Short mmCIF file of C-alpha atoms and ligand atoms in Angstrom, two decimals:
data_model
loop_
_atom_site.label_atom_id
_atom_site.label_comp_id
_atom_site.label_asym_id
_atom_site.label_seq_id
_atom_site.Cartn_x
_atom_site.Cartn_y
_atom_site.Cartn_z
CA UNK A 1 -8.40 32.17 14.31
CA UNK A 2 -8.67 29.63 12.42
CA UNK A 3 -6.57 26.69 13.52
CA UNK A 4 -3.08 26.33 11.75
CA UNK A 5 -1.98 22.76 10.15
CA UNK A 6 0.21 20.85 8.04
CA UNK A 7 -0.14 18.08 5.65
CA UNK A 8 2.61 15.09 5.12
CA UNK A 9 2.94 12.03 3.13
CA UNK A 10 5.73 9.76 3.15
CA UNK A 11 6.86 6.13 2.46
CA UNK A 12 6.31 4.99 -1.13
CA UNK A 13 3.68 6.63 -3.39
CA UNK A 14 0.59 5.09 -4.54
CA UNK A 15 -3.17 6.94 -6.08
CA UNK A 16 -5.45 8.78 -4.03
CA UNK A 17 -2.08 10.48 -2.51
CA UNK A 18 -3.46 14.01 -3.68
CA UNK A 19 -7.04 13.77 -2.70
CA UNK A 20 -6.50 12.67 0.72
CA UNK A 21 -4.32 16.11 0.63
CA UNK A 22 -7.20 17.91 -1.87
CA UNK A 23 -9.79 16.16 1.18
CA UNK A 24 -7.99 17.63 4.05
CA UNK A 25 -6.72 20.45 2.80
CA UNK A 26 -10.21 21.72 1.53
CA UNK A 27 -12.47 20.94 4.12
CA UNK A 28 -10.38 21.82 6.23
CA UNK A 29 -10.29 25.87 4.89
CA UNK A 30 -13.55 25.93 3.40
CA UNK A 31 -15.37 23.85 6.34
CA UNK A 32 -13.22 25.49 9.50
CA UNK A 33 -11.57 28.21 8.23
CA UNK A 34 -7.77 26.86 9.06
CA UNK A 35 -4.54 27.95 7.38
CA UNK A 36 -2.93 24.45 5.52
CA UNK A 37 0.79 24.19 4.73
CA UNK A 38 2.55 20.82 3.08
CA UNK A 39 5.50 19.84 3.90
CA UNK A 40 7.93 18.40 1.27
CA UNK A 41 9.00 14.94 0.98
CA UNK A 42 7.70 13.16 3.72
CA UNK A 43 8.88 13.74 7.10
CA UNK A 44 12.12 15.18 5.10
CA UNK A 45 10.22 18.59 4.89
CA UNK A 46 9.61 18.32 8.75
CA UNK A 47 13.06 17.80 9.79
CA UNK A 48 14.72 20.58 7.39
CA UNK A 49 11.23 22.77 7.63
CA UNK A 50 10.10 23.05 4.12
CA UNK A 51 7.44 23.49 3.05
CA UNK A 52 4.23 25.15 0.67
CA UNK A 53 1.30 26.74 1.52
CA UNK A 54 -1.56 25.49 0.16
CA UNK A 55 -4.51 27.49 -0.29
CA UNK A 56 -7.79 26.71 -2.04
CA UNK A 57 -6.22 26.66 -5.24
CA UNK A 58 -3.30 24.96 -4.83
CA UNK A 59 -5.55 22.29 -4.05
CA UNK A 60 -7.58 22.47 -7.24
CA UNK A 61 -7.34 20.41 -10.50
CA UNK A 62 -5.23 17.87 -8.33
CA UNK A 63 -7.60 15.18 -7.55
CA UNK A 64 -7.00 12.97 -10.57
CA UNK A 65 -3.02 12.98 -10.63
CA UNK A 66 -1.11 10.24 -9.59
CA UNK A 67 1.56 10.17 -7.27
CA UNK A 68 1.98 13.28 -5.26
CA UNK A 69 2.05 16.70 -5.25
CA UNK A 70 4.53 17.29 -1.74
CA UNK A 71 6.73 14.46 -2.71
CA UNK A 72 7.56 11.62 -0.01
CA UNK A 73 10.82 9.52 0.98
CA UNK A 74 11.23 7.41 3.82
CA UNK A 75 12.96 9.36 6.02
CA UNK A 76 12.84 7.65 9.94
CA UNK A 77 12.88 10.96 12.04
CA UNK A 78 13.83 8.53 14.75
CA UNK A 79 16.12 5.59 13.40
CA UNK A 80 19.52 7.35 13.48
CA UNK A 81 21.98 7.63 10.98
CA UNK A 82 25.41 5.66 11.99
CA UNK A 83 27.45 8.06 13.40
CA UNK A 84 25.16 10.83 14.36
CA UNK A 85 25.18 11.66 17.34
CA UNK A 86 23.74 15.34 17.03
CA UNK A 87 20.60 16.48 15.42
CA UNK A 88 18.60 14.73 17.46
CA UNK A 89 15.54 14.79 14.59
CA UNK A 90 12.71 14.62 17.15
CA UNK A 91 13.73 17.79 18.66
CA UNK A 92 14.36 19.57 15.63
CA UNK A 93 10.83 18.67 14.65
CA UNK A 94 9.61 19.94 17.94
CA UNK A 95 11.46 22.70 17.10
CA UNK A 96 9.97 23.24 13.40
CA UNK A 97 6.15 22.73 14.47
CA UNK A 98 6.13 25.85 17.41
CA UNK A 99 7.97 27.97 15.52
CA UNK A 100 5.53 28.07 12.85
CA UNK A 101 2.72 27.79 14.93
CA UNK A 102 0.82 24.58 13.85
CA UNK A 103 -1.62 22.63 15.61
CA UNK A 104 -1.94 19.39 13.42
CA UNK A 105 0.56 17.36 11.69
CA UNK A 106 -1.60 14.78 9.03
CA UNK A 107 0.63 12.62 8.55
CA UNK A 108 -0.42 10.33 5.64
CA UNK A 109 0.80 6.94 4.93
CA UNK A 110 1.54 3.24 5.59
CA UNK A 111 2.68 1.54 8.31
CA UNK A 112 5.60 2.92 8.86
CA UNK A 113 4.36 6.49 9.13
CA UNK A 114 1.81 5.26 11.31
CA UNK A 115 4.20 4.06 13.95
CA UNK A 116 6.77 7.12 13.35
CA UNK A 117 2.96 9.67 14.12
CA UNK A 118 2.47 7.92 17.14
CA UNK A 119 5.77 8.91 18.80
CA UNK A 120 5.51 12.21 17.47
CA UNK A 121 2.41 12.01 18.91
CA UNK A 122 4.11 11.04 22.24
CA UNK A 123 6.21 14.13 22.13
CA UNK A 124 3.40 15.86 22.56
CA UNK A 125 2.90 16.97 18.75
CA UNK A 126 -0.90 16.73 17.23
CA UNK A 127 -0.94 14.12 15.08
CA UNK A 128 -3.22 12.59 12.87
CA UNK A 129 -3.41 9.42 10.84
CA UNK A 130 -4.50 8.74 7.50
CA UNK A 131 -4.10 5.55 5.55
CA UNK A 132 -2.61 4.90 2.03
CA UNK A 133 -0.68 2.04 0.43
CA UNK A 134 -1.17 -0.12 -2.88
CA UNK A 135 -0.41 -2.85 -0.06
CA UNK A 136 -3.42 -2.90 1.81
CA UNK A 137 -1.31 -3.94 4.69
CA UNK A 138 -1.95 -1.16 7.31
CA UNK A 139 -3.38 -2.36 11.05
CA UNK A 140 -6.65 -1.18 12.16
CA UNK A 141 -8.19 -0.12 8.74
CA UNK A 142 -10.37 -2.96 6.08
CA UNK A 143 -8.77 -0.88 3.41
CA UNK A 144 -6.30 1.55 2.14
CA UNK A 145 -6.13 3.74 -0.77
CA UNK A 146 -4.43 3.35 -3.56
CA UNK A 147 -5.29 -0.61 -3.40
CA UNK A 148 -8.19 -0.42 -5.20
CA UNK A 149 -6.29 1.25 -8.30
CA UNK A 150 -3.46 -1.43 -8.37
CA UNK A 151 -5.79 -4.53 -8.52
CA UNK A 152 -7.34 -2.47 -11.42
CA UNK A 153 -3.77 -2.28 -13.46
CA UNK A 154 -3.20 -5.71 -11.97
CA UNK A 155 -6.27 -6.91 -13.29
CA UNK A 156 -5.30 -5.84 -17.08
CA UNK A 157 -2.11 -7.20 -16.82
CA UNK A 158 -3.59 -10.47 -15.87
CA UNK A 159 -6.11 -10.07 -18.79
CA UNK A 160 -3.77 -9.55 -21.07
CA UNK A 161 -1.36 -12.27 -20.34
CA UNK A 162 -4.46 -14.82 -21.03
CA UNK A 163 -4.50 -14.36 -24.66
CA UNK A 164 -0.27 -15.11 -25.28
CA UNK A 165 -0.22 -17.38 -22.91
CA UNK A 166 -2.79 -19.51 -25.13
CA UNK A 167 -1.51 -17.92 -28.52
CA UNK A 168 2.36 -20.38 -27.53
CA UNK A 169 0.42 -22.44 -25.07
CA UNK A 170 2.73 -21.40 -22.24
CA UNK A 171 2.03 -21.05 -17.86
CA UNK A 172 2.62 -17.63 -17.22
CA UNK A 173 3.58 -16.32 -13.94
CA UNK A 174 3.67 -12.88 -12.94
CA UNK A 175 4.78 -11.58 -9.65
CA UNK A 176 2.66 -8.74 -7.91
CA UNK A 177 3.33 -6.12 -5.60
CA UNK A 178 2.31 -6.14 -1.81
CA UNK A 179 5.57 -6.74 -0.02
CA UNK A 180 4.88 -9.18 3.05
CA UNK A 181 1.09 -9.79 2.51
CA UNK A 182 -0.82 -11.29 -0.53
CA UNK A 183 -3.69 -9.01 -1.09
CA UNK A 184 -2.70 -7.72 -4.58
CA UNK A 185 -2.42 -11.01 -5.83
CA UNK A 186 -5.36 -12.14 -4.17
CA UNK A 187 -7.57 -10.00 -5.30
CA UNK A 188 -6.54 -9.30 -8.49
CA UNK A 189 -5.39 -13.44 -9.40
CA UNK A 190 -9.47 -13.45 -8.20
CA UNK A 191 -10.76 -10.90 -10.71
CA UNK A 192 -7.80 -11.83 -13.92
CA UNK A 193 -8.98 -15.74 -13.37
CA UNK A 194 -5.78 -16.80 -12.51
CA UNK A 195 -5.20 -20.23 -11.84
CA UNK A 196 -2.64 -20.70 -9.38
CA UNK A 197 -2.69 -18.00 -6.98
CA UNK A 198 0.45 -18.01 -4.18
CA UNK A 199 0.59 -15.49 -1.54
CA UNK A 200 2.84 -15.12 1.91
CA UNK A 201 0.28 -16.04 4.12
CA UNK A 202 -0.71 -19.82 2.76
CA UNK A 203 2.73 -21.93 2.99
CA UNK A 204 2.76 -23.48 -1.01
CA UNK A 205 4.94 -26.18 -2.37
CA UNK A 206 5.84 -25.38 -5.73
CA UNK A 207 5.48 -29.75 -6.63
CA UNK A 208 2.06 -29.31 -5.91
CA UNK A 209 1.98 -25.94 -8.34
CA UNK A 210 3.79 -28.17 -10.92
CA UNK A 211 1.43 -31.16 -10.80
CA UNK A 212 -1.76 -28.57 -11.55
CA UNK A 213 -0.27 -27.13 -14.24
CA UNK A 214 0.67 -30.72 -16.01
CA UNK A 215 -2.75 -31.69 -15.17
CA UNK A 216 -4.25 -28.98 -17.15
CA UNK A 217 -2.47 -28.83 -20.16
CA UNK A 218 -2.99 -32.69 -19.57
CA UNK A 219 -6.42 -32.25 -19.87
CA UNK A 220 -6.74 -30.31 -22.48
CA UNK A 221 -5.91 -26.78 -21.56
CA UNK A 222 -3.57 -24.81 -23.60
CA UNK A 223 -2.36 -22.17 -20.34
CA UNK A 224 -1.96 -21.49 -16.66
CA UNK A 225 -1.43 -18.52 -15.15
CA UNK A 226 -0.07 -17.91 -12.08
CA UNK A 227 -0.05 -14.91 -9.96
CA UNK A 228 2.69 -14.57 -7.76
CA UNK A 229 2.94 -12.19 -4.20
CA UNK A 230 6.48 -10.72 -4.63
CA UNK A 231 6.24 -11.79 -0.40
CA UNK A 232 5.91 -15.60 -1.28
CA UNK A 233 8.59 -17.66 0.33
CA UNK A 234 11.51 -18.21 -2.28
CA UNK A 235 15.48 -19.09 -2.59
CA UNK A 236 17.54 -15.02 -1.86
CA UNK A 237 18.29 -13.22 -4.51
CA UNK A 238 15.67 -14.76 -7.51
CA UNK A 239 12.78 -12.70 -7.33
CA UNK A 240 10.11 -15.26 -6.83
CA UNK A 241 8.86 -14.98 -10.14
CA UNK A 242 11.96 -16.32 -11.71
CA UNK A 243 11.67 -18.88 -8.88
CA UNK A 244 8.33 -20.31 -9.65
CA UNK A 245 8.91 -19.98 -13.72
CA UNK A 246 11.86 -21.93 -13.74
CA UNK A 247 10.98 -24.74 -11.44
CA UNK A 248 7.20 -25.11 -13.85
CA UNK A 249 9.53 -25.37 -16.56
CA UNK A 250 12.51 -27.25 -15.14
CA UNK A 251 9.49 -29.78 -13.87
CA UNK A 252 6.90 -30.12 -16.26
CA UNK A 253 8.73 -28.82 -19.64
CA UNK A 254 6.35 -26.89 -20.33
CA UNK A 255 7.49 -23.58 -21.77
CA UNK A 256 6.72 -20.89 -18.44
CA UNK A 257 7.49 -17.32 -18.40
CA UNK A 258 7.52 -14.01 -16.25
CA UNK A 259 6.05 -10.75 -15.50
CA UNK A 260 7.03 -8.77 -12.96
CA UNK A 261 4.63 -5.79 -13.16
CA UNK A 262 6.84 -2.87 -10.97
CA UNK A 263 6.08 0.17 -10.35
CA UNK A 264 3.35 0.32 -12.94
CA UNK A 265 1.21 -0.60 -9.91
CA UNK A 266 1.73 2.01 -7.99
CA UNK A 267 1.73 5.14 -11.12
CA UNK A 268 -0.57 6.87 -12.67
CA UNK A 269 -4.60 8.53 -11.77
CA UNK A 270 -6.67 6.79 -8.53
CA UNK A 271 -9.96 4.41 -9.61
CA UNK A 272 -13.14 6.45 -8.90
CA UNK A 273 -13.15 4.51 -5.45
CA UNK A 274 -10.04 5.56 -4.39
CA UNK A 275 -10.48 8.90 -5.27
CA UNK A 276 -13.39 8.32 -2.85
CA UNK A 277 -12.00 6.77 -0.51
CA UNK A 278 -8.49 9.21 -0.16
CA UNK A 279 -11.50 12.05 -0.31
CA UNK A 280 -13.37 10.25 2.59
CA UNK A 281 -10.68 10.03 4.77
CA UNK A 282 -9.25 13.68 4.82
CA UNK A 283 -12.41 15.05 4.91
CA UNK A 284 -13.15 13.04 8.45
CA UNK A 285 -9.31 13.86 9.49
CA UNK A 286 -10.19 17.32 9.06
CA UNK A 287 -12.88 16.98 10.97
CA UNK A 288 -11.52 15.08 13.89
CA UNK A 289 -8.92 17.95 14.05
CA UNK A 290 -11.64 21.06 14.18
CA UNK A 291 -13.32 18.96 16.69
CA UNK A 292 -9.68 19.10 18.89
CA UNK A 293 -9.52 15.07 18.66
CA UNK A 294 -5.91 13.56 17.86
CA UNK A 295 -3.17 10.80 17.86
CA UNK A 296 -5.62 8.73 16.05
CA UNK A 297 -6.07 7.49 12.41
CA UNK A 298 -8.64 6.87 10.53
CA UNK A 299 -9.68 3.83 9.40
CA UNK A 300 -12.76 2.41 7.64
CA UNK A 301 -14.76 -0.93 8.65
CA UNK A 302 -17.49 -2.07 5.75
CA UNK A 303 -18.53 1.19 4.98
CA UNK A 304 -18.22 3.51 8.34
CA UNK A 305 -15.39 5.51 8.79
CA UNK A 306 -13.64 5.30 12.39
CA UNK A 307 -10.72 6.34 14.10
CA UNK A 308 -8.21 4.01 15.84
CA UNK A 309 -6.00 5.50 18.04
CA UNK A 310 -2.45 5.37 16.68
CA UNK A 311 -1.01 3.35 19.91
CA UNK A 312 -2.99 0.53 18.60
CA UNK A 313 -1.51 0.63 14.59
CA UNK A 314 2.35 0.73 14.57
CA UNK A 315 4.44 -1.89 14.15
CA UNK A 316 1.46 -4.23 13.37
CA UNK A 317 0.47 -5.42 9.70
CA UNK A 318 -3.09 -6.81 8.59
CA UNK A 319 -2.15 -9.84 6.47
CA UNK A 320 -4.78 -11.71 4.76
CA UNK A 321 -6.50 -14.56 6.53
CA UNK A 322 -5.88 -17.60 4.91
CA UNK A 323 -9.54 -18.51 5.51
CA UNK A 324 -10.62 -15.77 3.97
CA UNK A 325 -14.09 -15.92 2.25
CA UNK A 326 -12.63 -15.56 -1.04
CA UNK A 327 -9.86 -18.10 -0.74
CA UNK A 328 -12.77 -20.65 0.48
CA UNK A 329 -14.83 -19.84 -2.65
CA UNK A 330 -12.13 -19.07 -5.02
CA UNK A 331 -10.42 -23.26 -4.05
CA UNK A 332 -14.66 -24.37 -4.52
CA UNK A 333 -13.60 -22.77 -8.32
CA UNK A 334 -10.60 -25.06 -8.18
CA UNK A 335 -8.27 -22.17 -8.26
CA UNK A 336 -4.69 -24.01 -6.49
CA UNK A 337 -3.37 -21.42 -3.30
CA UNK A 338 -0.13 -24.31 -3.54
CA UNK A 339 -1.56 -25.85 -0.16
CA UNK A 340 -3.85 -28.96 -1.01
O1 F6P B 1 4.40 -0.36 -0.41
C1 F6P B 1 4.31 -0.39 -1.71
C2 F6P B 1 5.50 -0.65 -2.35
O2 F6P B 1 5.18 -0.83 -3.67
C3 F6P B 1 5.97 -2.38 -2.01
O3 F6P B 1 4.39 -3.31 -2.59
C4 F6P B 1 7.35 -3.23 -2.13
O4 F6P B 1 7.53 -3.85 -1.34
C5 F6P B 1 7.85 -1.73 -2.22
O5 F6P B 1 6.84 -0.20 -2.01
C6 F6P B 1 8.61 -0.86 -2.91
O6 F6P B 1 8.86 -0.39 -2.45
P1 F6P B 1 10.59 0.98 -2.71
O7 F6P B 1 9.48 1.56 -2.90
O8 F6P B 1 11.94 1.39 -2.14
O9 F6P B 1 11.21 0.66 -3.67
#
């Protein structure tokens, strides 16, 4: 008898989720004769025993699709809602896992998902994690799928801001996602030729940012592109882009405009690199299941796939090192990070 496994996608969606589902599912079915089901709406489906059977034909034609065919949610089974006493969710999950005769649950998600996956493995479930997120902030791996697509979308947006900024002689401030990490802003900022890049990992001085923009215009430049990560320090109740644009305009008298790119960074078809990474992660996860090797998250370092124990991943973040080689190179080319 082949193994029976389940897949779920949890947390914010990102391009490449379907490629990962397909990678796990097809390898499990074709290479190992396993039976595969998919829980719907993240951990919610596991709690409520809501699932679809993923036969090989259901896994065809999904490689290029954005979002997740299984749906997702931010349900946290180990967090009791206010007033909840009964319905101990990890207990329900264990019951469902046993009743369905599962040999493993593959949890595709970000940091929160890996934490939950680890807690489920402590409850005795066989679990494998696959890291995804546009933010690229999952600890224990160099890269998450979704990131490359988000960087491409953000870069395209920055490219488009250059021409309108020049036409109007404006400073353009673009805010990018990333939660508390600056990976998207750093990569898209460099790929899009940003003049100033502000990320949460480097404390900035707004006066230095304003001076830089004044300097550029006084030297005859007709625009300035300021790329800001959503997680930078700023007063509460105002977006990062609004804050920076307002301060630039007030201080320098140069017209400043803001763009918040928002959820388009997470939508649509995955880039070729994300399809490949998600497929590799998914196929590798299926091989680990076949080998009976559980309790790990798949990861990549350089170009080499590997695994890391889930207990080492949970509750940690992968942030940009302020001495990252890319930052050093950008500084040497005159890009301002607001700190010097
Ligand atoms: O983790 C992905 C992400 O898009 C972050 O960049 C952003 O801060 C957050 O999710 C938005 O969360 P939600 O989907 O709950 O609005």
